[in-house]
Short mmCIF file of C-alpha atoms and ligand atoms in Angstrom, two decimals:
data_model
loop_
_atom_site.label_atom_id
_atom_site.label_comp_id
_atom_site.label_asym_id
_atom_site.label_seq_id
_atom_site.Cartn_x
_atom_site.Cartn_y
_atom_site.Cartn_z
CA MET A 129 -0.12 0.17 -0.14
CA LYS A 130 1.25 3.38 -0.90
CA GLN A 131 1.47 6.12 1.75
CA MET A 132 1.38 9.73 1.09
CA ASN A 133 0.78 13.02 3.19
CA VAL A 134 -0.31 16.24 2.30
CA ASP A 135 -2.12 19.64 4.10
CA VAL A 136 -5.25 19.07 2.23
CA ALA A 137 -7.23 16.67 0.84
CA VAL A 138 -10.20 17.42 -1.46
CA ILE A 139 -12.55 14.50 -2.67
CA GLY A 140 -14.17 15.31 -5.83
CA ALA A 141 -13.34 17.38 -8.87
CA GLY A 142 -16.62 18.88 -9.45
CA THR A 143 -17.39 22.55 -9.49
CA ALA A 144 -17.00 22.60 -5.64
CA GLY A 145 -14.10 20.37 -5.57
CA LEU A 146 -12.31 22.40 -8.19
CA ALA A 147 -13.07 25.88 -6.10
CA ALA A 148 -11.81 24.23 -3.05
CA TYR A 149 -8.56 22.80 -4.46
CA ARG A 150 -7.91 26.42 -5.73
CA ALA A 151 -8.63 28.03 -2.51
CA ALA A 152 -6.12 25.50 -0.60
CA ARG A 153 -3.34 26.04 -3.42
CA ALA A 154 -3.84 29.70 -3.02
CA ALA A 155 -3.35 29.55 0.82
CA GLY A 156 0.21 27.63 0.09
CA LYS A 157 -1.07 24.50 1.26
CA ARG A 158 0.10 20.67 -0.50
CA THR A 159 -2.89 19.98 -1.73
CA VAL A 160 -4.52 16.85 -3.41
CA ILE A 161 -7.62 16.24 -5.35
CA ILE A 162 -9.18 12.92 -5.91
CA GLU A 163 -11.67 11.99 -8.61
CA GLY A 164 -13.24 8.37 -8.70
CA GLY A 165 -15.59 9.07 -11.86
CA PRO A 166 -15.26 10.86 -15.26
CA TYR A 167 -13.67 14.35 -15.18
CA GLY A 168 -15.70 17.19 -16.54
CA THR A 169 -18.09 18.10 -13.54
CA THR A 170 -21.80 17.15 -13.36
CA CYS A 171 -23.04 20.64 -14.58
CA ALA A 172 -21.01 20.36 -17.92
CA ARG A 173 -21.32 16.65 -18.39
CA VAL A 174 -24.92 16.00 -17.31
CA GLY A 175 -26.52 19.09 -15.74
CA CYS A 176 -26.81 22.73 -16.42
CA MET A 177 -25.40 23.06 -19.55
CA PRO A 178 -26.98 19.89 -21.60
CA SER A 179 -30.25 20.34 -20.17
CA LYS A 180 -30.23 23.94 -21.60
CA LEU A 181 -28.94 22.83 -25.16
CA LEU A 182 -32.01 20.78 -25.17
CA ILE A 183 -34.04 23.29 -23.99
CA ALA A 184 -32.78 25.85 -26.49
CA ALA A 185 -33.61 23.31 -29.39
CA ALA A 186 -36.99 22.83 -27.88
CA GLU A 187 -37.41 26.61 -28.09
CA ALA A 188 -36.62 26.58 -31.39
CA ALA A 189 -39.51 24.32 -32.33
CA HIS A 190 -41.86 26.02 -30.29
CA GLU A 191 -41.16 29.43 -31.47
CA LEU A 192 -41.48 28.14 -35.19
CA ARG A 193 -45.10 26.62 -34.36
CA HIS A 194 -46.12 29.63 -32.91
CA THR A 195 -45.52 32.49 -35.52
CA ALA A 196 -49.20 33.00 -36.63
CA PRO A 197 -50.51 35.22 -34.56
CA PHE A 198 -47.80 37.63 -35.54
CA GLY A 199 -49.41 37.37 -39.33
CA VAL A 200 -46.03 35.69 -39.92
CA ARG A 201 -46.40 31.97 -41.73
CA VAL A 202 -44.19 29.03 -41.68
CA ASP A 203 -45.49 27.33 -45.20
CA GLY A 204 -44.62 23.63 -45.10
CA GLU A 205 -43.56 21.21 -42.47
CA ILE A 206 -41.83 21.61 -39.41
CA VAL A 207 -39.19 18.84 -38.79
CA ILE A 208 -37.72 17.85 -36.03
CA ASP A 209 -34.60 15.55 -36.73
CA GLY A 210 -34.13 14.20 -33.39
CA ARG A 211 -30.58 12.64 -34.41
CA ALA A 212 -29.36 16.08 -35.38
CA VAL A 213 -30.90 17.85 -32.06
CA MET A 214 -29.13 15.26 -30.16
CA GLU A 215 -25.74 15.46 -31.98
CA ARG A 216 -25.83 19.09 -31.30
CA VAL A 217 -26.55 18.43 -27.53
CA ARG A 218 -23.84 16.14 -27.36
CA ARG A 219 -21.30 18.27 -29.40
CA GLU A 220 -21.83 21.49 -27.64
CA ARG A 221 -21.98 19.72 -24.37
CA ASP A 222 -18.51 18.15 -25.07
CA ARG A 223 -17.09 21.86 -25.98
CA PHE A 224 -18.19 22.68 -22.75
CA VAL A 225 -16.61 19.44 -20.95
CA GLY A 226 -13.42 20.13 -22.72
CA PHE A 227 -12.92 23.50 -20.83
CA VAL A 228 -13.25 21.89 -17.73
CA LEU A 229 -10.63 19.11 -18.80
CA GLU A 230 -8.43 21.71 -19.89
CA SER A 231 -8.18 23.50 -16.63
CA VAL A 232 -8.03 19.94 -14.63
CA ASP A 233 -5.11 19.18 -17.16
CA GLY A 234 -3.85 22.50 -15.78
CA ILE A 235 -3.33 20.86 -12.34
CA PRO A 236 0.15 19.15 -11.66
CA ALA A 237 -0.01 15.54 -12.33
CA GLU A 238 1.40 15.09 -8.63
CA ASP A 239 -1.91 16.72 -7.13
CA ARG A 240 -4.35 14.88 -8.96
CA LEU A 241 -5.54 11.32 -7.40
CA ARG A 242 -7.55 8.84 -9.31
CA GLY A 243 -10.08 6.55 -7.51
CA TYR A 244 -12.90 6.78 -5.14
CA ALA A 245 -11.78 8.03 -1.36
CA ARG A 246 -12.96 6.39 1.45
CA PHE A 247 -12.26 7.78 5.19
CA VAL A 248 -10.13 5.30 7.31
CA ASP A 249 -10.85 7.98 9.99
CA ASN A 250 -11.05 11.65 10.44
CA THR A 251 -7.82 12.23 8.57
CA THR A 252 -6.99 9.04 6.89
CA LEU A 253 -8.51 8.21 3.35
CA GLN A 254 -8.15 5.14 1.16
CA VAL A 255 -7.78 5.83 -2.41
CA GLY A 256 -8.56 3.41 -4.79
CA ASP A 257 -7.09 -0.10 -3.44
CA ASP A 258 -3.55 0.83 -3.33
CA LEU A 259 -3.41 4.53 -1.70
CA GLN A 260 -3.21 5.51 1.84
CA LEU A 261 -3.47 9.07 2.38
CA ARG A 262 -2.71 11.14 5.42
CA ALA A 263 -4.52 14.66 5.10
CA GLY A 264 -4.44 17.72 8.02
CA ARG A 265 -7.79 18.38 6.75
CA VAL A 266 -10.26 16.81 4.39
CA VAL A 267 -13.01 18.63 1.83
CA ILE A 268 -16.05 16.49 0.96
CA ALA A 269 -17.14 17.93 -2.23
CA THR A 270 -18.75 14.61 -3.60
CA GLY A 271 -21.89 16.23 -5.41
CA SER A 272 -24.99 14.12 -5.64
CA SER A 273 -27.03 11.53 -7.80
CA PRO A 274 -30.40 10.66 -9.22
CA ALA A 275 -32.04 9.03 -6.13
CA VAL A 276 -34.32 6.67 -7.92
CA PRO A 277 -37.32 4.71 -5.99
CA PRO A 278 -36.38 0.88 -5.87
CA PRO A 279 -39.49 -0.24 -7.35
CA PHE A 280 -38.36 1.85 -10.78
CA ARG A 281 -35.40 -0.58 -10.75
CA ALA A 282 -37.53 -3.48 -12.35
CA LEU A 283 -37.70 -1.31 -15.22
CA GLY A 284 -34.14 -2.13 -16.58
CA ASP A 285 -32.72 -0.05 -19.40
CA ARG A 286 -36.45 1.41 -20.08
CA LEU A 287 -35.41 3.45 -17.01
CA VAL A 288 -33.55 6.40 -17.41
CA VAL A 289 -31.92 9.43 -15.58
CA ASN A 290 -30.75 12.76 -16.68
CA ASP A 291 -27.42 11.43 -17.37
CA ASP A 292 -28.79 8.96 -19.87
CA VAL A 293 -31.19 11.55 -21.75
CA PHE A 294 -28.19 13.49 -22.85
CA SER A 295 -26.41 10.43 -24.40
CA TRP A 296 -29.54 9.37 -26.53
CA ASP A 297 -28.42 9.21 -30.37
CA ALA A 298 -32.01 10.20 -31.43
CA LEU A 299 -35.25 11.13 -29.72
CA PRO A 300 -37.84 8.29 -28.40
CA ARG A 301 -41.43 8.59 -29.17
CA ARG A 302 -43.04 8.43 -25.53
CA VAL A 303 -41.48 9.18 -22.26
CA ALA A 304 -43.44 9.12 -18.78
CA VAL A 305 -41.03 11.43 -16.63
CA PHE A 306 -41.88 11.05 -12.81
CA GLY A 307 -41.07 13.87 -10.87
CA PRO A 308 -41.89 17.72 -11.53
CA GLY A 309 -39.25 19.14 -9.48
CA VAL A 310 -36.90 21.28 -11.64
CA ILE A 311 -35.47 18.58 -13.54
CA GLY A 312 -38.40 16.83 -14.45
CA LEU A 313 -40.08 20.39 -15.77
CA GLU A 314 -37.09 21.36 -18.01
CA LEU A 315 -36.52 18.02 -19.60
CA GLY A 316 -40.19 16.95 -19.52
CA GLN A 317 -41.32 20.23 -21.30
CA ALA A 318 -38.54 20.28 -23.66
CA LEU A 319 -38.84 16.75 -24.97
CA SER A 320 -42.63 17.59 -25.31
CA ARG A 321 -42.00 20.37 -27.65
CA LEU A 322 -39.55 18.11 -29.42
CA GLY A 323 -42.63 16.02 -30.40
CA VAL A 324 -42.07 13.19 -28.03
CA ILE A 325 -45.06 12.40 -26.18
CA VAL A 326 -44.55 13.07 -22.58
CA ARG A 327 -46.70 12.65 -19.54
CA VAL A 328 -45.23 14.30 -16.09
CA PHE A 329 -46.34 12.50 -13.09
CA GLY A 330 -45.85 14.13 -9.61
CA VAL A 331 -46.82 13.03 -6.12
CA GLY A 332 -48.23 15.51 -3.48
CA GLY A 333 -48.92 18.53 -5.59
CA GLY A 334 -45.38 20.37 -5.82
CA VAL A 335 -44.07 22.01 -8.91
CA GLY A 336 -40.79 23.03 -9.29
CA PRO A 337 -39.06 24.94 -6.48
CA LEU A 338 -42.39 26.88 -5.81
CA SER A 339 -43.95 27.00 -2.05
CA ASP A 340 -46.11 29.98 -3.01
CA PRO A 341 -49.47 27.76 -3.47
CA ALA A 342 -50.86 30.42 -5.61
CA ILE A 343 -47.89 30.61 -7.81
CA ARG A 344 -47.91 26.82 -8.02
CA ASP A 345 -51.44 26.64 -8.99
CA TYR A 346 -50.85 29.09 -11.68
CA ALA A 347 -47.54 27.19 -13.01
CA THR A 348 -49.36 24.13 -12.92
CA ALA A 349 -52.20 25.43 -14.97
CA ALA A 350 -50.10 27.39 -17.50
CA PHE A 351 -48.30 23.80 -18.28
CA GLN A 352 -51.03 21.90 -18.25
CA GLU A 353 -52.10 23.87 -21.56
CA GLN A 354 -48.78 22.64 -22.90
CA PHE A 355 -48.18 19.12 -21.78
CA TYR A 356 -49.68 16.62 -19.75
CA LEU A 357 -48.80 17.15 -16.11
CA ASP A 358 -50.32 15.69 -13.09
CA PRO A 359 -48.61 17.07 -9.91
CA ASP A 360 -50.56 14.32 -7.58
CA ALA A 361 -50.78 11.64 -9.98
CA ARG A 362 -52.23 8.07 -8.93
CA VAL A 363 -50.22 5.30 -10.84
CA GLU A 364 -52.20 2.30 -10.34
CA ASP A 365 -49.16 0.00 -12.32
CA MET A 366 -46.10 0.26 -13.92
CA GLN A 367 -44.64 -2.86 -15.89
CA ARG A 368 -41.79 -3.65 -18.43
CA ASP A 369 -43.15 -5.38 -21.22
CA GLY A 370 -40.80 -6.46 -23.71
CA ASP A 371 -38.93 -2.96 -24.88
CA GLU A 372 -41.56 -0.73 -23.37
CA VAL A 373 -43.02 0.11 -20.01
CA VAL A 374 -46.69 -0.33 -19.46
CA ILE A 375 -48.43 2.07 -16.99
CA ARG A 376 -52.15 2.25 -15.70
CA TYR A 377 -52.84 5.53 -14.31
CA ALA A 378 -55.88 8.05 -13.25
CA ARG A 379 -55.80 10.90 -16.16
CA LEU A 380 -56.53 14.11 -15.05
CA ASP A 381 -60.34 13.69 -15.55
CA GLY A 382 -60.41 10.48 -13.44
CA GLU A 383 -60.39 8.16 -16.19
CA ILE A 384 -58.10 4.77 -15.74
CA VAL A 385 -56.18 4.38 -19.00
CA THR A 386 -53.18 2.22 -19.90
CA GLU A 387 -50.62 3.79 -22.10
CA ARG A 388 -47.13 2.35 -23.31
CA PHE A 389 -43.67 4.21 -23.04
CA ASP A 390 -40.17 3.65 -24.58
CA TYR A 391 -38.62 5.29 -21.69
CA VAL A 392 -39.48 5.97 -17.84
CA LEU A 393 -37.14 9.08 -17.15
CA ALA A 394 -36.79 9.08 -12.98
CA ALA A 395 -36.50 12.88 -11.95
CA THR A 396 -37.57 12.08 -8.21
CA GLY A 397 -34.75 13.92 -6.63
CA ARG A 398 -30.80 13.56 -5.79
CA ARG A 399 -29.26 12.47 -3.03
CA PRO A 400 -25.75 13.66 -1.82
CA ASN A 401 -22.96 11.16 -2.49
CA VAL A 402 -22.02 10.31 1.39
CA ALA A 403 -23.12 6.64 1.19
CA ASN A 404 -19.69 5.10 0.28
CA LEU A 405 -17.48 7.77 2.19
CA GLY A 406 -16.95 5.43 4.73
CA LEU A 407 -18.09 8.07 7.05
CA GLU A 408 -18.94 5.65 9.70
CA ASN A 409 -15.51 5.44 10.25
CA THR A 410 -14.88 9.10 10.99
CA GLY A 411 -16.14 10.79 14.39
CA LEU A 412 -18.48 13.14 12.64
CA GLU A 413 -22.27 13.20 13.52
CA LEU A 414 -24.46 12.53 10.83
CA ASP A 415 -28.03 13.23 9.84
CA ALA A 416 -30.75 11.26 8.86
CA ARG A 417 -29.41 11.52 5.13
CA GLY A 418 -26.02 10.25 6.45
CA VAL A 419 -24.84 13.79 5.89
CA PRO A 420 -22.02 15.33 8.74
CA LEU A 421 -23.56 17.68 10.58
CA PHE A 422 -21.97 21.10 9.35
CA ASP A 423 -21.91 24.88 9.92
CA PRO A 424 -23.76 26.49 6.86
CA ALA A 425 -21.36 29.60 7.00
CA THR A 426 -18.14 27.94 7.65
CA LEU A 427 -18.91 24.55 6.06
CA GLN A 428 -16.95 22.96 8.97
CA CYS A 429 -18.12 19.51 10.12
CA GLY A 430 -18.60 19.82 14.18
CA ALA A 431 -15.06 20.92 15.30
CA SER A 432 -13.07 18.68 13.01
CA PRO A 433 -10.82 19.19 10.28
CA VAL A 434 -13.61 17.94 7.76
CA PHE A 435 -15.14 20.45 5.58
CA ILE A 436 -18.53 19.63 3.39
CA ALA A 437 -19.44 21.93 0.35
CA GLY A 438 -21.63 21.74 -2.86
CA ASP A 439 -24.27 19.27 -3.79
CA ALA A 440 -22.73 16.65 -1.04
CA ASN A 441 -24.16 18.86 1.78
CA ASN A 442 -27.64 19.18 0.50
CA ILE A 443 -28.73 22.67 1.21
CA LEU A 444 -28.53 24.66 -1.89
CA PRO A 445 -27.82 22.34 -5.00
CA LEU A 446 -26.87 24.92 -7.61
CA LEU A 447 -23.78 25.64 -9.52
CA HIS A 448 -22.78 29.23 -8.19
CA GLU A 449 -23.47 27.85 -4.59
CA ALA A 450 -21.30 24.99 -5.16
CA ALA A 451 -18.61 27.21 -6.37
CA ASP A 452 -18.90 29.58 -3.44
CA GLU A 453 -18.70 27.11 -0.96
CA GLY A 454 -15.80 25.06 -2.49
CA LYS A 455 -13.88 28.35 -2.12
CA THR A 456 -15.25 28.80 1.48
CA ALA A 457 -14.09 25.02 2.43
CA GLY A 458 -10.79 25.15 0.81
CA ALA A 459 -10.02 28.54 2.73
CA ASN A 460 -11.44 27.20 5.88
CA ALA A 461 -9.25 23.81 5.31
CA SER A 462 -6.41 25.90 4.97
CA SER A 463 -6.69 28.11 8.08
CA TYR A 464 -8.02 25.16 10.20
CA PRO A 465 -8.27 25.30 13.21
CA GLU A 466 -9.25 29.25 12.31
CA VAL A 467 -12.16 29.46 10.49
CA SER A 468 -14.64 32.36 9.08
CA ALA A 469 -17.75 32.46 7.47
CA GLY A 470 -17.66 32.57 3.64
CA LEU A 471 -19.46 34.87 1.38
CA ARG A 472 -23.21 33.92 1.30
CA ARG A 473 -25.07 35.71 -1.52
CA ALA A 474 -28.62 36.23 -1.87
CA THR A 475 -30.25 33.01 -2.69
CA LEU A 476 -31.25 32.95 -6.44
CA GLY A 477 -32.81 29.88 -8.30
CA VAL A 478 -34.24 29.70 -11.81
CA VAL A 479 -36.36 26.93 -13.78
CA PHE A 480 -35.70 27.13 -17.66
CA SER A 481 -39.13 26.31 -18.06
CA ASP A 482 -41.16 28.56 -20.51
CA PRO A 483 -42.61 30.61 -18.74
CA GLN A 484 -39.40 30.30 -16.59
CA ILE A 485 -40.10 30.14 -12.97
CA ALA A 486 -37.85 31.67 -10.38
CA THR A 487 -37.42 32.21 -6.44
CA VAL A 488 -35.52 34.98 -4.89
CA GLY A 489 -34.49 35.45 -0.96
CA THR A 490 -37.13 34.21 1.55
CA ARG A 491 -39.54 31.70 0.27
CA PHE A 492 -42.95 31.91 0.73
CA ALA A 493 -42.82 29.11 2.93
CA ASP A 494 -40.53 30.93 5.27
CA LEU A 495 -41.93 34.20 5.34
CA PRO A 496 -43.09 35.86 8.63
CA ALA A 497 -46.78 35.23 9.34
CA ASP A 498 -47.61 39.39 8.80
CA ALA A 499 -45.55 39.60 5.56
CA VAL A 500 -46.90 41.72 2.76
CA ILE A 501 -47.40 40.14 -0.83
CA GLY A 502 -47.14 42.42 -4.01
CA GLU A 503 -48.79 40.70 -7.17
CA VAL A 504 -48.96 40.99 -10.74
CA SER A 505 -50.17 39.01 -13.73
CA PHE A 506 -48.16 39.30 -16.95
CA GLU A 507 -51.37 38.60 -18.84
CA ASN A 508 -52.14 42.32 -19.41
CA GLN A 509 -48.37 43.30 -19.10
CA GLY A 510 -47.54 45.57 -21.82
CA ARG A 511 -44.19 44.18 -23.15
CA SER A 512 -45.07 40.86 -22.49
CA ARG A 513 -48.30 41.14 -24.47
CA VAL A 514 -46.31 42.48 -27.53
CA MET A 515 -44.27 39.45 -27.41
CA LEU A 516 -46.96 36.93 -26.99
CA LYS A 517 -45.38 35.91 -23.74
CA ASN A 518 -47.84 37.21 -21.85
CA LYS A 519 -48.25 34.23 -19.26
CA GLY A 520 -47.37 34.65 -15.52
CA LEU A 521 -47.76 35.55 -11.91
CA MET A 522 -45.39 37.21 -9.62
CA HIS A 523 -45.56 37.76 -5.63
CA VAL A 524 -43.02 39.71 -4.02
CA TYR A 525 -42.67 39.72 -0.33
CA ALA A 526 -42.11 42.61 1.91
CA GLU A 527 -41.56 42.93 5.60
CA ARG A 528 -44.46 44.76 7.46
CA GLY A 529 -42.91 47.65 9.43
CA THR A 530 -39.66 48.29 7.68
CA GLY A 531 -40.68 47.61 4.31
CA ARG A 532 -37.83 45.45 3.29
CA PHE A 533 -37.97 43.63 0.60
CA LEU A 534 -37.58 39.92 1.81
CA GLY A 535 -38.15 37.54 -1.57
CA ALA A 536 -40.10 36.62 -4.60
CA GLU A 537 -41.37 33.60 -6.21
CA TRP A 538 -42.97 33.67 -9.67
CA ILE A 539 -43.65 32.16 -12.96
CA GLY A 540 -43.30 34.47 -16.10
CA PRO A 541 -41.23 35.73 -19.05
CA ARG A 542 -37.52 36.14 -18.80
CA ALA A 543 -37.61 35.59 -15.09
CA GLU A 544 -34.03 34.32 -15.49
CA HIS A 545 -33.25 38.15 -15.75
CA ILE A 546 -35.64 40.01 -13.42
CA ALA A 547 -34.52 37.22 -10.99
CA HIS A 548 -30.93 39.07 -10.90
CA THR A 549 -32.22 42.21 -10.44
CA LEU A 550 -34.39 41.08 -7.40
CA ALA A 551 -31.68 39.19 -6.05
CA TRP A 552 -29.05 42.12 -6.11
CA ALA A 553 -31.95 44.14 -4.47
CA ARG A 554 -32.29 41.55 -1.64
CA GLN A 555 -28.43 41.38 -1.07
CA MET A 556 -28.44 45.33 -0.89
CA ASP A 557 -31.30 44.89 1.58
CA LEU A 558 -33.33 47.21 -0.19
CA THR A 559 -36.84 48.58 0.79
CA ILE A 560 -39.60 48.27 -1.87
CA ALA A 561 -39.68 52.32 -1.84
CA GLN A 562 -35.98 52.30 -2.49
CA MET A 563 -36.57 49.93 -5.38
CA LEU A 564 -39.35 51.79 -6.83
CA ASP A 565 -36.90 54.75 -6.93
CA MET A 566 -34.77 52.78 -9.30
CA PRO A 567 -35.10 53.71 -13.25
CA PHE A 568 -37.60 51.41 -15.35
CA TYR A 569 -37.54 51.96 -18.92
CA HIS A 570 -40.47 51.27 -21.37
CA PRO A 571 -41.73 49.19 -22.42
CA VAL A 572 -40.11 46.36 -20.76
CA ILE A 573 -41.00 43.20 -18.97
CA GLU A 574 -39.47 44.71 -15.72
CA GLU A 575 -42.50 47.31 -15.44
CA GLY A 576 -44.59 44.25 -14.53
CA LEU A 577 -42.14 44.05 -11.57
CA ARG A 578 -42.68 47.71 -10.84
CA THR A 579 -46.57 46.85 -10.94
CA ALA A 580 -45.65 43.92 -8.14
CA LEU A 581 -43.59 46.73 -6.24
CA ARG A 582 -46.52 49.41 -6.16
CA ASP A 583 -48.74 46.95 -4.99
CA ALA A 584 -46.73 45.79 -1.94
CA ALA A 585 -45.82 49.60 -1.12
CA ALA A 586 -49.54 50.42 -1.34
CA LYS A 587 -50.42 47.46 1.07
CA LEU A 588 -47.29 48.31 3.32
CA ALA A 589 -48.91 52.05 3.85
CA GLY A 590 -52.44 50.67 4.10
C1 FAD B 602 -30.01 18.05 -15.05
C2 FAD B 602 -29.33 19.10 -14.08
C3 FAD B 602 -29.60 20.47 -14.44
C4 FAD B 602 -28.97 21.33 -13.79
N1 FAD B 602 -28.98 22.62 -13.96
C5 FAD B 602 -28.76 23.77 -13.32
C6 FAD B 602 -28.88 24.88 -13.72
O1 FAD B 602 -29.53 25.21 -14.69
N2 FAD B 602 -28.28 25.73 -12.88
C7 FAD B 602 -27.57 25.45 -11.69
O2 FAD B 602 -27.19 26.52 -11.08
N3 FAD B 602 -27.41 24.42 -11.50
C8 FAD B 602 -27.86 23.31 -12.00
N4 FAD B 602 -28.09 22.08 -11.65
C9 FAD B 602 -27.22 21.72 -10.51
C10 FAD B 602 -25.47 21.61 -10.56
O3 FAD B 602 -25.31 21.00 -11.45
C11 FAD B 602 -24.99 21.54 -9.34
O4 FAD B 602 -25.38 22.01 -8.01
C12 FAD B 602 -23.29 21.01 -9.36
O5 FAD B 602 -22.95 20.67 -10.42
C13 FAD B 602 -23.06 20.45 -8.14
O6 FAD B 602 -21.44 20.51 -8.32
P1 FAD B 602 -20.67 19.51 -7.20
O7 FAD B 602 -19.26 20.03 -7.44
O8 FAD B 602 -21.13 19.75 -5.69
O9 FAD B 602 -20.81 18.18 -7.64
P2 FAD B 602 -20.26 17.27 -8.72
O10 FAD B 602 -19.89 18.27 -10.29
O11 FAD B 602 -21.21 16.29 -9.38
O12 FAD B 602 -18.90 16.70 -8.48
C14 FAD B 602 -18.85 15.84 -7.61
C15 FAD B 602 -17.44 14.95 -7.83
O13 FAD B 602 -17.30 14.21 -6.79
C16 FAD B 602 -16.78 12.88 -7.67
N5 FAD B 602 -16.92 11.78 -6.29
C17 FAD B 602 -18.25 11.19 -5.78
N6 FAD B 602 -17.67 10.38 -4.65
C18 FAD B 602 -16.60 10.36 -4.81
C19 FAD B 602 -15.44 9.53 -4.08
N7 FAD B 602 -15.92 8.74 -2.93
N8 FAD B 602 -13.99 9.84 -4.39
C20 FAD B 602 -13.89 10.44 -5.40
N9 FAD B 602 -14.71 11.46 -6.15
C21 FAD B 602 -15.97 11.35 -5.84
C22 FAD B 602 -17.95 12.64 -8.47
O14 FAD B 602 -17.44 11.57 -9.25
C23 FAD B 602 -17.91 13.98 -9.22
O15 FAD B 602 -17.37 14.19 -10.33
C24 FAD B 602 -28.31 21.12 -12.33
C25 FAD B 602 -28.11 19.44 -12.12
C26 FAD B 602 -28.85 18.72 -12.97
C27 FAD B 602 -28.45 17.17 -12.65
#
C-alpha cells in the first residue's frame, strides 16, 4: 500500500472540489484533488449545460410553431430531426466539458489522484485499492446523484435518469417523466416541444421549487395547457413489457387509462453522494440522510478538520453555490483551526421552463406570518403582450413595518433576468420604496415587476 501525506485532501473534482482545491493551493497548502468518476463536472457533463442545450432546441421548435398570431406564416412542415438535435446537444456539451478538462489538465499531475476515496478515520483516506492518504484536513465535495425509488429498478434499461437522456442518439417517441421538480419540468417540457409524447407525474402537488400556493397553482395550469402534467398523480401499475413500459394511471379527469412508453425518466430528486464515503469510520455526527452535521457559514463539520461543500451538503444544490462553497471550504480547510464565514449571496434559483420560474430570497414557506405580498399578473403586461409572452404571475414579499424586500416567487417571461435584479436588491437589503426609486425603461417586462412592487408599497402603507 502506498502512503502519502498532504495538508489538504479534496474529495471530488466537480465545481465545488475544483474551487476548494484552488483556494487551498492559493493558501500555500500541499493539496490533492481526488476523483473517482469521469472528469468534467456534473454541470457540464449531465447537468446545467446539456439540459439548456436541449431546451434551446425545444424553444426553436416552439417559436416556429407559434408565429401565426403575428401574421407570420411558416409554410410547409416543421421537421424535428431528433438525431441532429441530440448530435448538437452532445457536440456542444462536449465543448463545455472540454474547457473543464483543460483546467483539470492545468493541475500538476502529482496533485491529481484517481480513485474513489473512503475515510479510514477523520484524516486518513483510502484512495482506490493501493493508496493510503494522510491529510491534515479534508474537504468533501462529492456532489449528488439521482435518487431512484427501488420499484423503478425493475424497469431495467427502460429506466433512465438525466445522465442517460444526454447520451441518446435520437429522440424516443414516448416518455413518462416521474417528478415535476426542476429537472423533470425542464426535461419534460423540452421533450414535449421536440415532439415526444410526454406524461409528467408527481406526488403531493409540488411543481418546481415553488412554495407559494397561488404561484404553484398558476404554474400547474400554465404547463397543463402545454403538456400532460399531473403533480399529484395516481399511478396504479407500472410494468416492463418487452422494450416498453406499460403504465396504468388515473388521468386528470379521473378515467383509468393504460399507456405504453419507450422510457421512464426518473427525476425523483437527488441524493448527496455520502453513502460510500466510510463516514461511519469518522467521529462525525451524521443527519438522517447520512450527511455530516456542518455549519452552513464555515462548512466545517462539527469542530473537526473536515469540511463539506456543494451538492454533497444538500442545502443549495446549484452551480454558483457549489463554486462559492468550494472556495469557503478550501480556504477554511487551509486556515483550520481558524475558520470564518464565507460569502453567502442572496439566494437565487431559476427553472428554464417556459414560462420560466424563479425564486429569490426568502421563500413564501419561510415568510413571517404578517409579511406583505405584492402581486402582478403578466397577462396584460404591455411588453409581455407585445411579444405574446403574456403568461405569468408574480408575488413579491416585503417585511411589514420596515418595508424591506424579502423575496419573490413567480412564473413569467424572462424570469432569469428579473431574478438577478431582485437578488441584487435583496443582497443590498433594499426596501420596496428604494426599489421603486430605481429606473424602469418603457416598454419592458420589468414594468410588471414595478406593478408588483407598487402593489406591495400600497399594502405596506395601508
Ligand atoms: C439535469 C441538471 C440540470 C441542472 N441545471 C442547473 C442549472 O441550470 N443551474 C444551476 O445552478 N445548477 C444546475 N444543476 C445543479 C448543478 O449541476 C450542481 O449543483 C453542481 O454541479 C454541483 O457541483 P458539485 O461540485 O457539488 O458536484 P459534482 O460536479 O457532481 O462533483 C462531484 C464529484 O465528486 C466525485 N466523487 C463522488 N464521490 C467520490 C469519492 N468517494 N471519491 C472521489 N470522487 C468522488 C464525482 O465523480 C464527481 O465528479 C443541474 C443539475 C442537473 C442534474
